[in-house]
Coordinates of N, CA and C in Angstrom, one line a residue:
X91 N -222.6 166.9 -11.9 CA -221.7 167.4 -10.8 C -222.3 167.2 -9.5
X92 N -221.5 166.6 -8.6 CA -221.9 166.2 -7.3 C -221.8 167.4 -6.4
X93 N -222.8 167.7 -5.5 CA -222.7 168.9 -4.6 C -221.8 168.6 -3.4
X94 N -221.3 169.6 -2.8 CA -220.5 169.4 -1.6 C -221.2 168.7 -0.5
X95 N -222.5 168.9 -0.4 CA -223.3 168.2 0.6 C -223.3 166.7 0.3
X96 N -223.4 166.3 -0.9 CA -223.4 164.9 -1.3 C -222.0 164.3 -1.0
X97 N -221.0 165.1 -1.3 CA -219.6 164.6 -1.0 C -219.4 164.4 0.5
X98 N -219.9 165.4 1.3 CA -219.8 165.3 2.8 C -220.5 164.0 3.2
X99 N -221.6 163.7 2.7 CA -222.3 162.5 3.1 C -221.5 161.2 2.7
X100 N -220.9 161.3 1.5 CA -220.1 160.2 1.0 C -218.8 160.0 1.9
X101 N -218.3 161.2 2.3 CA -217.1 161.2 3.2 C -217.5 160.5 4.5
X102 N -218.6 160.9 5.1 CA -219.1 160.3 6.4 C -219.4 158.9 6.3
X103 N -219.9 158.4 5.1 CA -220.3 157.0 4.9 C -219.1 156.2 4.4
X104 N -218.0 156.8 4.1 CA -216.8 156.2 3.6 C -217.0 155.6 2.2
X105 N -217.8 156.3 1.4 CA -218.1 155.9 0.1 C -217.5 156.9 -1.0
X106 N -216.9 157.9 -0.5 CA -216.3 158.9 -1.3 C -215.2 158.3 -2.2
X107 N -215.2 158.8 -3.5 CA -214.1 158.4 -4.4 C -212.9 159.2 -4.0
X108 N -211.7 158.6 -4.2 CA -210.5 159.3 -3.9 C -210.3 160.6 -4.6
X109 N -210.7 160.6 -5.8 CA -210.6 161.9 -6.6 C -211.4 163.0 -6.1
X110 N -212.4 162.7 -5.3 CA -213.3 163.8 -4.7 C -212.8 164.3 -3.4
X111 N -211.7 163.7 -2.8 CA -211.2 164.2 -1.5 C -210.7 165.6 -1.7
X112 N -210.1 165.9 -2.8 CA -209.6 167.3 -3.0 C -210.7 168.3 -2.9
X113 N -211.9 168.0 -3.4 CA -213.0 168.9 -3.4 C -213.4 169.2 -1.9
X114 N -213.4 168.1 -1.1 CA -213.7 168.3 0.3 C -212.6 169.1 1.0
X115 N -211.3 169.0 0.6 CA -210.2 169.7 1.2 C -210.3 171.2 0.8
X116 N -211.0 171.5 -0.2 CA -211.2 172.9 -0.6 C -212.5 173.5 0.0
X117 N -213.2 172.8 0.8 CA -214.5 173.3 1.4 C -214.2 174.3 2.4
X118 N -215.2 175.1 2.8 CA -215.0 176.1 3.8 C -215.1 175.6 5.2
X119 N -215.6 174.4 5.4 CA -215.7 173.9 6.7 C -214.5 173.1 7.1
X120 N -213.8 173.5 8.2 CA -212.6 172.8 8.6 C -212.9 171.4 9.0
X121 N -214.0 171.1 9.5 CA -214.4 169.8 9.9 C -214.4 168.9 8.6
X122 N -214.9 169.4 7.5 CA -214.9 168.6 6.3 C -213.5 168.5 5.7
X123 N -212.7 169.5 5.8 CA -211.4 169.5 5.3 C -210.5 168.5 6.0
X124 N -210.6 168.5 7.3 CA -209.9 167.6 8.2 C -210.3 166.1 7.9
X125 N -211.6 165.9 7.8 CA -212.0 164.5 7.6 C -211.5 164.0 6.2
X126 N -211.4 164.9 5.3 CA -210.9 164.5 3.9 C -209.4 164.3 4.1
X127 N -208.7 165.1 4.9 CA -207.2 164.8 5.1 C -207.0 163.5 5.7
X128 N -207.8 163.2 6.7 CA -207.6 161.9 7.4 C -208.0 160.7 6.5
X129 N -209.0 160.9 5.7 CA -209.4 159.9 4.7 C -208.2 159.6 3.7
X130 N -207.6 160.7 3.3 CA -206.4 160.6 2.4 C -205.3 159.8 3.1
X131 N -205.1 160.0 4.3 CA -204.1 159.3 5.1 C -204.5 157.8 5.2
X132 N -205.7 157.6 5.6 CA -206.2 156.2 5.7 C -206.1 155.4 4.4
X133 N -206.4 156.1 3.3 CA -206.3 155.4 2.0 C -205.0 155.5 1.3
X134 N -204.1 156.3 1.9 CA -202.8 156.7 1.3 C -203.0 157.2 -0.1
X135 N -203.9 158.1 -0.2 CA -204.2 158.7 -1.6 C -203.6 160.1 -1.6
X136 N -202.9 160.4 -2.6 CA -202.3 161.7 -2.8 C -202.0 162.0 -4.2
X137 N -202.2 163.2 -4.6 CA -201.8 163.7 -6.0 C -201.3 165.1 -5.8
X138 N -200.9 165.7 -6.9 CA -200.3 167.1 -6.8 C -201.3 168.1 -6.3
X139 N -202.5 168.0 -6.6 CA -203.5 169.0 -6.1 C -203.6 168.9 -4.6
X140 N -203.6 167.7 -4.1 CA -203.7 167.5 -2.6 C -202.4 168.1 -2.0
X141 N -201.3 167.8 -2.5 CA -200.0 168.4 -2.0 C -200.1 169.9 -2.0
X142 N -200.6 170.5 -3.1 CA -200.7 171.9 -3.2 C -201.7 172.5 -2.1
X143 N -202.8 171.8 -2.0 CA -203.8 172.3 -1.0 C -203.3 172.2 0.4
X144 N -202.6 171.1 0.7 CA -202.1 171.0 2.1 C -201.0 172.0 2.3
X145 N -200.3 172.4 1.3 CA -199.3 173.4 1.5 C -199.9 174.8 1.8
X146 N -201.1 175.0 1.1 CA -201.8 176.3 1.4 C -202.3 176.2 2.8
X147 N -202.9 175.1 3.2 CA -203.5 175.0 4.6 C -202.4 175.1 5.6
X148 N -201.2 174.7 5.3 CA -200.1 174.7 6.3 C -199.8 176.1 6.8
X149 N -200.2 177.1 6.1 CA -200.0 178.5 6.5 C -200.9 178.9 7.7
X150 N -201.9 178.1 8.0 CA -202.9 178.5 9.0 C -202.4 178.0 10.4
X151 N -201.4 178.8 10.9 CA -200.8 178.4 12.1 C -201.2 179.3 13.3
X152 N -202.1 180.3 13.0 CA -202.6 181.2 14.1 C -204.1 181.4 13.8
X153 N -204.8 181.5 14.9 CA -206.2 181.8 14.8 C -207.1 180.8 14.0
X154 N -206.6 179.6 13.9 CA -207.3 178.5 13.2 C -207.3 177.3 14.0
X155 N -207.6 177.4 15.2 CA -207.6 176.3 16.2 C -208.4 175.1 15.7
X156 N -207.8 173.9 15.8 CA -208.5 172.7 15.4 C -208.8 171.8 16.6
X157 N -207.8 171.4 17.3 CA -207.9 170.5 18.4 C -206.8 170.7 19.4
X158 N -207.2 170.9 20.6 CA -206.2 171.1 21.7 C -205.3 172.3 21.2
X159 N -204.0 172.1 21.3 CA -203.0 173.2 20.9 C -202.8 173.3 19.4
X160 N -203.4 172.4 18.6 CA -203.1 172.3 17.2 C -204.0 173.2 16.4
X161 N -203.3 173.9 15.4 CA -204.0 174.7 14.5 C -204.2 173.9 13.2
X162 N -205.0 174.4 12.3 CA -205.2 173.7 11.0 C -203.9 173.5 10.3
X163 N -203.0 174.5 10.3 CA -201.7 174.3 9.6 C -200.9 173.1 10.1
X164 N -200.9 172.9 11.4 CA -200.2 171.8 12.0 C -200.8 170.5 11.5
X165 N -202.1 170.4 11.4 CA -202.7 169.2 10.9 C -202.4 169.0 9.4
X166 N -202.4 170.0 8.6 CA -202.1 169.9 7.2 C -200.6 169.4 7.0
X167 N -199.7 170.0 7.8 CA -198.3 169.6 7.7 C -198.1 168.1 8.1
X168 N -198.8 167.7 9.2 CA -198.8 166.3 9.6 C -199.3 165.4 8.5
X169 N -200.3 165.8 7.9 CA -200.9 165.0 6.8 C -199.9 164.8 5.7
X170 N -199.2 165.9 5.3 CA -198.1 165.8 4.3 C -197.1 164.7 4.7
X171 N -196.7 164.8 6.0 CA -195.7 163.8 6.5 C -196.2 162.4 6.6
X172 N -197.5 162.2 6.8 CA -198.0 160.9 7.0 C -198.4 160.2 5.6
X173 N -198.5 161.0 4.6 CA -198.8 160.4 3.3 C -197.6 159.7 2.7
X174 N -197.7 158.5 2.2 CA -196.6 157.8 1.6 C -196.5 158.2 0.1
X175 N -196.0 159.4 0.0 CA -195.9 160.0 -1.4 C -194.6 160.9 -1.4
X176 N -193.8 160.8 -2.4 CA -192.5 161.5 -2.4 C -192.8 163.0 -2.5
X177 N -193.7 163.5 -3.3 CA -194.0 164.9 -3.5 C -194.5 165.5 -2.1
X178 N -195.3 164.7 -1.4 CA -195.8 165.2 -0.1 C -194.7 165.3 0.9
X179 N -193.8 164.3 0.9 CA -192.7 164.3 1.8 C -191.7 165.4 1.5
X180 N -191.5 165.7 0.2 CA -190.6 166.8 -0.1 C -191.2 168.1 0.3
X181 N -192.5 168.3 0.1 CA -193.2 169.5 0.5 C -193.1 169.7 2.0
X182 N -193.4 168.6 2.7 CA -193.4 168.6 4.1 C -192.0 169.1 4.6
X183 N -190.9 168.5 4.1 CA -189.6 168.9 4.5 C -189.2 170.3 4.2
X184 N -189.7 170.8 3.1 CA -189.5 172.2 2.7 C -190.2 173.1 3.7
X185 N -191.5 172.8 4.0 CA -192.2 173.7 4.8 C -191.8 173.6 6.3
X186 N -191.5 172.4 6.7 CA -191.1 172.2 8.1 C -189.9 173.0 8.5
X187 N -188.9 173.1 7.6 CA -187.7 173.9 7.8 C -187.9 175.3 8.3
X188 N -189.0 175.9 7.8 CA -189.2 177.3 8.1 C -190.1 177.6 9.3
X189 N -190.5 176.5 10.0 CA -191.4 176.6 11.2 C -190.6 177.1 12.4
X190 N -191.3 177.7 13.3 CA -190.7 178.0 14.6 C -190.5 176.7 15.4
X191 N -189.7 176.7 16.4 CA -189.5 175.5 17.2 C -190.8 175.0 17.8
X192 N -191.6 176.0 18.2 CA -192.9 175.6 18.8 C -193.8 174.9 17.8
X193 N -193.9 175.4 16.6 CA -194.7 174.8 15.6 C -194.1 173.4 15.2
X194 N -192.8 173.3 15.1 CA -192.2 172.0 14.8 C -192.6 171.0 15.9
X195 N -192.5 171.4 17.1 CA -192.9 170.6 18.3 C -194.3 170.1 18.1
X196 N -195.2 171.0 17.8 CA -196.6 170.7 17.7 C -196.9 169.7 16.6
X197 N -196.3 169.9 15.4 CA -196.4 169.0 14.3 C -195.9 167.6 14.6
X198 N -194.7 167.6 15.2 CA -194.1 166.3 15.6 C -195.0 165.6 16.5
X199 N -195.5 166.3 17.5 CA -196.4 165.6 18.5 C -197.7 165.2 17.9
X200 N -198.2 165.9 17.0 CA -199.5 165.5 16.3 C -199.3 164.2 15.6
X201 N -198.2 164.1 14.9 CA -197.8 162.9 14.1 C -197.6 161.7 15.1
X202 N -196.9 161.9 16.2 CA -196.6 160.9 17.1 C -197.8 160.4 17.9
X203 N -198.7 161.4 18.2 CA -199.9 161.1 19.0 C -200.9 160.3 18.3
X204 N -200.8 160.3 16.9 CA -201.8 159.6 16.1 C -203.2 160.1 16.4
X205 N -203.3 161.4 16.7 CA -204.6 162.0 17.0 C -205.6 161.9 15.8
X206 N -205.1 161.8 14.6 CA -205.9 161.7 13.5 C -206.7 160.4 13.4
X207 N -206.2 159.4 14.1 CA -206.8 158.1 14.1 C -208.1 158.1 15.0
X208 N -208.1 159.0 16.0 CA -209.2 159.0 16.9 C -210.4 159.8 16.3
X209 N -210.2 160.5 15.3 CA -211.2 161.4 14.7 C -212.0 160.7 13.6

């Protein structure tokens, strides 16, 4: 079994296996979680566990500041939208419907800004 520290190193070195991205998304460090999300986008890798985890993270819309005005939940929702996966798109559409107008605005702008590419 590979430790989370080893997976973080693999994530940073871009040698991580796609299947291990979910382990990083379940880490306690938001920095690690977000890097794993962006790596999933970059590689267009998605499975049901990733969709489920992103749905969990999408609830973090307050007191979980990530970057600028964006909370962790906004980033998770944007990740669902950016993955080329039918289950991810369906979950995004389901969750997006219930957001406040302000949260919808923030998610849309995160996607359009391509802020994930700069990180």
